[in-house]
Amino acid sequence: MTSYSNAFAVFGHPIAHSLSPVIHEMFADQFELPMNYQAIDVAPGNFDAQVRSFFSQGGRGANVTLPHKRDAFMLAAKRTEAANRVGTANVLTPEADGTLVAHNTDGAGLVRDLTERHGIDLREQHTLLLGAGGAAYGVAWSLLDAGIHRLTIVNRTAETAQKLVDTIGRPGQVQARYWDDLERIGSFDLIINATSAGVHNESLRLPFSLAGSRASCYDLSYGSAASAFVAWARTAQARHALDGLGMLVETAADAFEIWHGKRPDTDPVYTHLRKKYPRN
Ligand code: NDP
């Protein structure tokens, strides 16, 4: 039987290609901390039992990715404010008495990557968010906190976009539009692709009129999953055509700080991973 004493882990399905183990090991090296970080594949339906077993055997912290983020939120007895408003969790930590705490650091990671790594001032940005799944919930709130001006949310399933708009509850600032409206919706300063179309090797039909020459375009995914959107943004002559590799590293840094009380330097890790995942 595997022992998880003093271990950290990422739970997902599939999980074999997760970059989390290498990111956390590189962070730990910066502080000369020993690190036992594993990627654990958990099929839907087995999440609660496996996570409880991990923590009961001394597991010290977990990252959670697709498709378990909602289950992680539901499993935890305590939730941070960011997790509560998003309704999903990507980090779980046990308190001394074993109580599990759910965190959601996705939105904060995106905002840090946009502002600190790429130098984009989010204030007053007229923003288009494509997608209304779990990641879109996280980033919508954080973008609003960061001072964007107006937020338009468009999703393939229109009802889901409307549900996110209703949940946020700022009718003057946040609105939903239909995908078919994209042709006549005008242009945006910031366009965030939070769909998983690229992951499924499906293409998005996006008019070039959405992105002006000053636009920043950002796909939350990275590697080949982001290629089509990044290529679209370049062809539209957007100012920035970015993928989500930096968000991944920043989000991991938040988890590392929650667990170890130390803030890692994300730049060398980002630079290392960027060589493996060029923005092609
Ligand atoms: P979900 O499964 O919760 O949501 C998927 C979203 O994509 C839905 O809005 C869905 O629309 C939409 N979608 C899927 N296929 C298509 C398509 N062919 N055309 C249009 N829309 C489509 O996934 P998440 O929200 O958790 O993740 C979304 C993306 O963000 C993934 O690529 C994920 O890898 C990435 N991500 C990156 C992170 C990072 O750190 N860089 C962190 C978290 C996520 P519908 O409602 O109609 O099904």
Coordinates of C-alpha atoms and ligand atoms in Angstrom, one line a residue:
M1 CA 0.0 0.0 0.0
T2 CA 1.3 3.5 -0.9
S3 CA 2.2 5.7 2.0
Y4 CA 1.4 9.4 1.7
S5 CA 3.2 10.6 4.9
N6 CA 4.3 14.1 4.4
A7 CA 3.3 14.0 0.7
F8 CA 1.7 16.4 -1.7
A9 CA -0.3 15.4 -4.8
V10 CA -2.4 16.5 -7.7
F11 CA -5.6 14.6 -8.3
G12 CA -7.2 14.5 -11.8
H13 CA -8.3 12.2 -14.6
P14 CA -6.4 12.0 -16.8
I15 CA -3.3 13.2 -14.9
A16 CA -0.2 11.6 -16.6
H17 CA 0.8 14.9 -18.4
S18 CA 0.3 17.2 -15.4
L19 CA 3.2 19.7 -15.0
S20 CA 2.3 20.2 -11.3
P21 CA 5.0 17.7 -10.0
V22 CA 7.8 19.4 -11.8
I23 CA 6.6 22.9 -10.9
H24 CA 6.4 22.0 -7.2
E25 CA 9.8 20.2 -7.2
M26 CA 11.4 23.3 -8.8
F27 CA 9.8 25.6 -6.2
A28 CA 10.9 23.3 -3.4
D29 CA 14.5 23.4 -4.7
Q30 CA 14.5 27.2 -4.3
F31 CA 14.2 26.7 -0.5
E32 CA 16.1 23.4 -0.3
L33 CA 12.9 21.8 0.9
P34 CA 12.5 18.0 0.5
M35 CA 9.4 17.4 -1.7
N36 CA 7.4 14.3 -2.2
Y37 CA 4.7 15.3 -4.8
Q38 CA 2.8 12.7 -6.8
A39 CA 0.3 12.8 -9.6
I40 CA -2.7 10.6 -8.7
D41 CA -5.2 9.5 -11.3
V42 CA -8.7 9.2 -9.8
A43 CA -11.6 8.1 -11.9
P44 CA -14.9 10.0 -11.4
G45 CA -16.8 8.5 -8.5
N46 CA -13.7 7.6 -6.5
F47 CA -12.5 11.1 -5.6
D48 CA -13.9 11.5 -2.1
A49 CA -12.6 8.1 -0.9
Q50 CA -9.1 8.5 -2.4
V51 CA -8.6 12.1 -1.1
R52 CA -9.8 11.1 2.4
S53 CA -7.4 8.2 2.3
F54 CA -4.5 10.5 1.2
F55 CA -5.0 12.9 4.0
S56 CA -5.6 10.2 6.7
Q57 CA -2.2 8.8 5.8
G58 CA -0.5 12.1 6.4
G59 CA -1.0 13.9 3.0
R60 CA -0.2 17.6 3.5
G61 CA -1.8 19.2 0.6
A62 CA -3.5 18.5 -2.7
N63 CA -4.0 20.2 -6.0
V64 CA -7.2 19.2 -7.8
T65 CA -7.8 19.4 -11.5
L66 CA -10.4 18.3 -14.1
P67 CA -12.9 16.7 -13.5
H68 CA -12.8 16.9 -9.7
K69 CA -12.8 20.6 -8.8
R70 CA -16.5 20.6 -7.8
D71 CA -16.1 17.4 -5.8
A72 CA -13.1 19.0 -4.0
F73 CA -15.2 22.0 -3.1
M74 CA -18.0 19.8 -1.8
L75 CA -15.7 17.6 0.2
A76 CA -14.1 20.4 2.2
A77 CA -15.7 21.4 5.5
K78 CA -14.2 24.9 5.2
R79 CA -14.0 27.1 2.1
T80 CA -12.1 30.4 1.4
E81 CA -14.1 33.3 0.1
A82 CA -12.6 32.8 -3.4
A83 CA -13.7 29.1 -3.4
N84 CA -17.1 30.0 -2.2
R85 CA -18.0 32.4 -4.9
V86 CA -16.6 30.2 -7.6
G87 CA -18.1 27.0 -6.2
T88 CA -15.1 24.8 -7.1
A89 CA -11.6 24.2 -5.6
N90 CA -8.2 23.6 -7.0
V91 CA -6.3 23.3 -3.7
L92 CA -7.1 21.4 -0.5
T93 CA -5.3 21.7 2.8
P94 CA -5.9 19.9 6.1
E95 CA -5.9 21.9 9.3
A96 CA -4.3 20.4 12.4
D97 CA -7.5 18.6 13.5
G98 CA -7.9 17.2 10.0
T99 CA -10.6 19.6 8.8
L100 CA -10.2 20.1 5.0
V101 CA -10.1 23.6 3.6
A102 CA -10.9 24.4 0.0
H103 CA -9.2 27.2 -1.9
N104 CA -9.6 28.4 -5.5
T105 CA -6.5 30.2 -6.8
D106 CA -7.2 30.0 -10.6
G107 CA -8.4 33.6 -11.0
A108 CA -5.6 35.1 -8.9
G109 CA -3.1 33.2 -11.0
L110 CA -4.5 34.6 -14.2
V111 CA -4.5 38.2 -13.0
R112 CA -0.9 37.9 -11.7
D113 CA 0.3 36.4 -15.0
L114 CA -1.5 39.2 -17.1
T115 CA -0.4 42.1 -14.9
E116 CA 3.0 41.1 -13.5
R117 CA 4.5 38.9 -16.2
H118 CA 3.0 40.5 -19.3
G119 CA 2.6 44.0 -17.9
I120 CA -1.0 44.4 -18.9
D121 CA -3.0 47.1 -17.0
L122 CA -6.4 45.5 -16.5
R123 CA -8.1 48.7 -15.3
E124 CA -11.0 49.8 -17.6
Q125 CA -10.4 47.0 -20.0
H126 CA -13.5 46.1 -22.0
T127 CA -13.4 42.3 -21.7
L128 CA -14.8 39.3 -23.5
L129 CA -14.9 36.0 -21.7
L130 CA -15.4 33.0 -24.0
G131 CA -16.7 30.0 -22.0
A132 CA -18.7 29.6 -18.8
G133 CA -17.3 26.4 -17.2
G134 CA -15.4 26.1 -13.9
A135 CA -12.4 28.1 -15.0
A136 CA -14.5 30.9 -16.4
Y137 CA -16.2 31.3 -13.0
G138 CA -12.9 31.7 -11.2
V139 CA -11.4 34.2 -13.7
A140 CA -14.5 36.3 -14.1
W141 CA -14.5 37.3 -10.4
S142 CA -10.8 38.0 -10.3
L143 CA -10.9 40.1 -13.5
L144 CA -13.7 42.2 -12.0
D145 CA -11.7 42.6 -8.7
A146 CA -8.7 43.7 -10.9
G147 CA -10.7 46.6 -12.2
I148 CA -11.9 45.6 -15.7
H149 CA -14.6 47.9 -17.0
R150 CA -17.3 45.8 -18.7
L151 CA -17.4 42.0 -19.0
T152 CA -19.3 40.2 -21.8
I153 CA -19.6 36.5 -21.4
V154 CA -20.3 34.3 -24.4
N155 CA -20.7 30.5 -24.2
R156 CA -21.7 27.8 -26.6
T157 CA -24.5 26.9 -24.3
A158 CA -26.1 30.3 -23.8
E159 CA -28.0 29.4 -20.6
T160 CA -24.7 28.6 -18.8
A161 CA -23.3 32.1 -19.6
Q162 CA -26.5 33.7 -18.3
K163 CA -26.2 31.6 -15.1
L164 CA -22.7 33.0 -14.6
V165 CA -23.9 36.5 -15.2
D166 CA -26.8 36.1 -12.8
T167 CA -24.4 34.6 -10.1
I168 CA -22.1 37.6 -10.4
G169 CA -25.1 39.9 -10.2
R170 CA -23.8 43.2 -11.6
P171 CA -26.2 43.8 -14.5
G172 CA -24.8 47.2 -15.4
Q173 CA -21.3 45.8 -15.8
V174 CA -21.6 42.1 -16.7
Q175 CA -23.8 40.8 -19.6
A176 CA -24.2 37.6 -21.6
R177 CA -24.4 37.5 -25.3
Y178 CA -25.1 34.6 -27.8
W179 CA -22.2 33.0 -29.7
D180 CA -24.0 34.1 -33.0
D181 CA -23.7 37.7 -31.8
L182 CA -19.9 37.7 -32.0
E183 CA -20.0 38.9 -35.6
R184 CA -21.7 42.2 -34.6
I185 CA -20.6 42.7 -31.0
G186 CA -17.7 45.1 -31.8
S187 CA -14.1 44.8 -30.5
F188 CA -12.6 44.3 -27.0
D189 CA -9.4 45.3 -25.2
L190 CA -9.1 41.9 -23.5
I191 CA -10.3 38.5 -24.8
I192 CA -10.0 35.5 -22.5
N193 CA -10.6 32.0 -24.0
A194 CA -11.8 29.9 -21.1
T195 CA -13.3 27.2 -23.3
S196 CA -11.9 23.7 -23.5
A197 CA -12.3 23.6 -27.3
G198 CA -8.6 23.4 -27.9
V199 CA -8.1 20.6 -25.4
H200 CA -10.7 18.6 -27.5
N201 CA -9.0 19.6 -30.7
E202 CA -12.1 21.5 -31.8
S203 CA -12.0 24.9 -33.4
L204 CA -13.8 28.1 -32.4
R205 CA -15.4 30.3 -35.0
L206 CA -14.2 33.8 -34.0
P207 CA -14.4 36.9 -36.2
F208 CA -11.2 39.0 -36.4
S209 CA -13.3 42.1 -35.7
L210 CA -13.3 41.1 -32.0
A211 CA -9.6 41.9 -31.5
G212 CA -8.4 45.4 -32.2
S213 CA -4.6 46.1 -32.6
R214 CA -4.4 47.0 -28.9
A215 CA -6.2 43.9 -27.8
S216 CA -4.7 41.3 -25.3
C217 CA -5.8 37.8 -26.2
Y218 CA -5.3 35.0 -23.7
D219 CA -6.1 31.3 -23.8
L220 CA -6.2 29.6 -20.5
S221 CA -4.8 26.4 -21.9
Y222 CA -1.2 25.9 -23.2
G223 CA 0.7 23.8 -25.6
S224 CA -1.1 22.5 -28.7
A225 CA -4.5 23.1 -27.0
A226 CA -3.8 26.9 -27.2
S227 CA -2.3 27.0 -30.7
A228 CA -5.4 27.7 -32.7
F229 CA -6.5 30.6 -30.5
V230 CA -3.0 32.1 -30.3
A231 CA -2.7 31.9 -34.1
W232 CA -6.1 33.5 -34.5
A233 CA -5.0 36.4 -32.2
R234 CA -1.8 36.9 -34.1
T235 CA -3.6 36.9 -37.4
A236 CA -6.0 39.5 -36.0
Q237 CA -2.8 41.5 -35.2
A238 CA -3.6 41.7 -31.5
R239 CA -1.0 43.3 -29.3
H240 CA -0.7 40.2 -27.1
A241 CA -1.4 36.6 -28.1
L242 CA -0.8 34.6 -24.9
D243 CA -1.4 31.1 -23.5
G244 CA -2.1 29.9 -20.0
L245 CA 1.3 28.5 -19.1
G246 CA 2.1 31.5 -16.8
M247 CA -1.3 31.2 -15.1
L248 CA -0.5 27.5 -14.3
V249 CA 2.8 28.5 -12.7
E250 CA 1.3 31.4 -10.8
T251 CA -1.6 29.3 -9.5
A252 CA 0.9 26.6 -8.4
A253 CA 2.9 29.3 -6.5
D254 CA -0.2 30.2 -4.5
A255 CA -0.7 26.6 -3.5
F256 CA 3.0 26.4 -2.6
E257 CA 2.7 29.5 -0.4
I258 CA -0.5 28.1 1.3
W259 CA 1.3 24.9 2.2
H260 CA 4.9 26.1 3.0
G261 CA 4.4 29.7 4.0
K262 CA 7.1 30.8 1.4
R263 CA 6.6 32.6 -1.9
P264 CA 8.6 30.9 -4.7
D265 CA 10.1 32.8 -7.6
T266 CA 8.0 31.8 -10.6
D267 CA 10.1 33.3 -13.4
P268 CA 12.8 30.5 -13.6
V269 CA 10.1 27.8 -13.6
Y270 CA 8.1 29.7 -16.3
T271 CA 11.3 30.1 -18.4
H272 CA 12.1 26.4 -18.0
L273 CA 8.6 25.2 -19.0
R274 CA 8.3 27.7 -21.9
K275 CA 11.3 26.0 -23.6
K276 CA 9.2 22.8 -23.5
Y277 CA 6.0 24.5 -24.6
P278 CA 6.9 27.3 -27.0
R279 CA 4.1 29.7 -27.9
N280 CA 3.9 28.5 -31.5
Ligands
NDP1 P1 -15.2 23.0 -18.2 O1 -15.3 21.6 -18.7 O2 -15.7 23.3 -16.9 O3 -15.8 24.1 -19.2 C1 -15.5 24.0 -20.6 C2 -16.1 25.2 -21.3 O4 -15.6 25.1 -22.7 C3 -17.6 25.3 -21.4 O5 -17.9 26.7 -21.3 C4 -17.9 24.7 -22.7 O6 -19.1 25.2 -23.3 C5 -16.8 25.2 -23.6 N1 -16.5 24.5 -24.8 C6 -16.0 23.2 -24.9 N2 -15.9 22.8 -26.1 C7 -16.3 23.9 -26.9 C8 -16.4 24.2 -28.3 N3 -16.0 23.2 -29.2 N4 -16.8 25.4 -28.7 C9 -17.1 26.3 -27.8 N5 -17.1 26.1 -26.5 C10 -16.7 24.9 -26.0 O7 -13.6 23.3 -18.2 P2 -12.8 24.4 -17.3 O8 -13.6 25.6 -17.3 O9 -12.3 23.8 -16.1 O10 -11.5 24.6 -18.2 C11 -11.5 25.4 -19.4 C12 -10.1 25.5 -20.0 O11 -9.3 26.2 -19.1 C13 -9.4 24.1 -20.2 O12 -8.7 24.2 -21.4 C14 -8.4 24.1 -19.1 O13 -7.3 23.3 -19.4 C15 -8.0 25.5 -18.9 N6 -7.6 25.8 -17.5 C16 -6.3 26.3 -17.4 C17 -5.8 26.6 -16.2 C18 -4.4 27.2 -16.0 O14 -3.9 27.2 -14.9 N7 -3.7 27.6 -17.1 C19 -6.6 26.5 -14.9 C20 -7.9 26.0 -15.2 C21 -8.4 25.7 -16.5 P3 -20.5 24.4 -22.9 O15 -21.0 25.0 -21.7 O16 -21.4 24.8 -24.1 O17 -20.2 22.9 -22.9

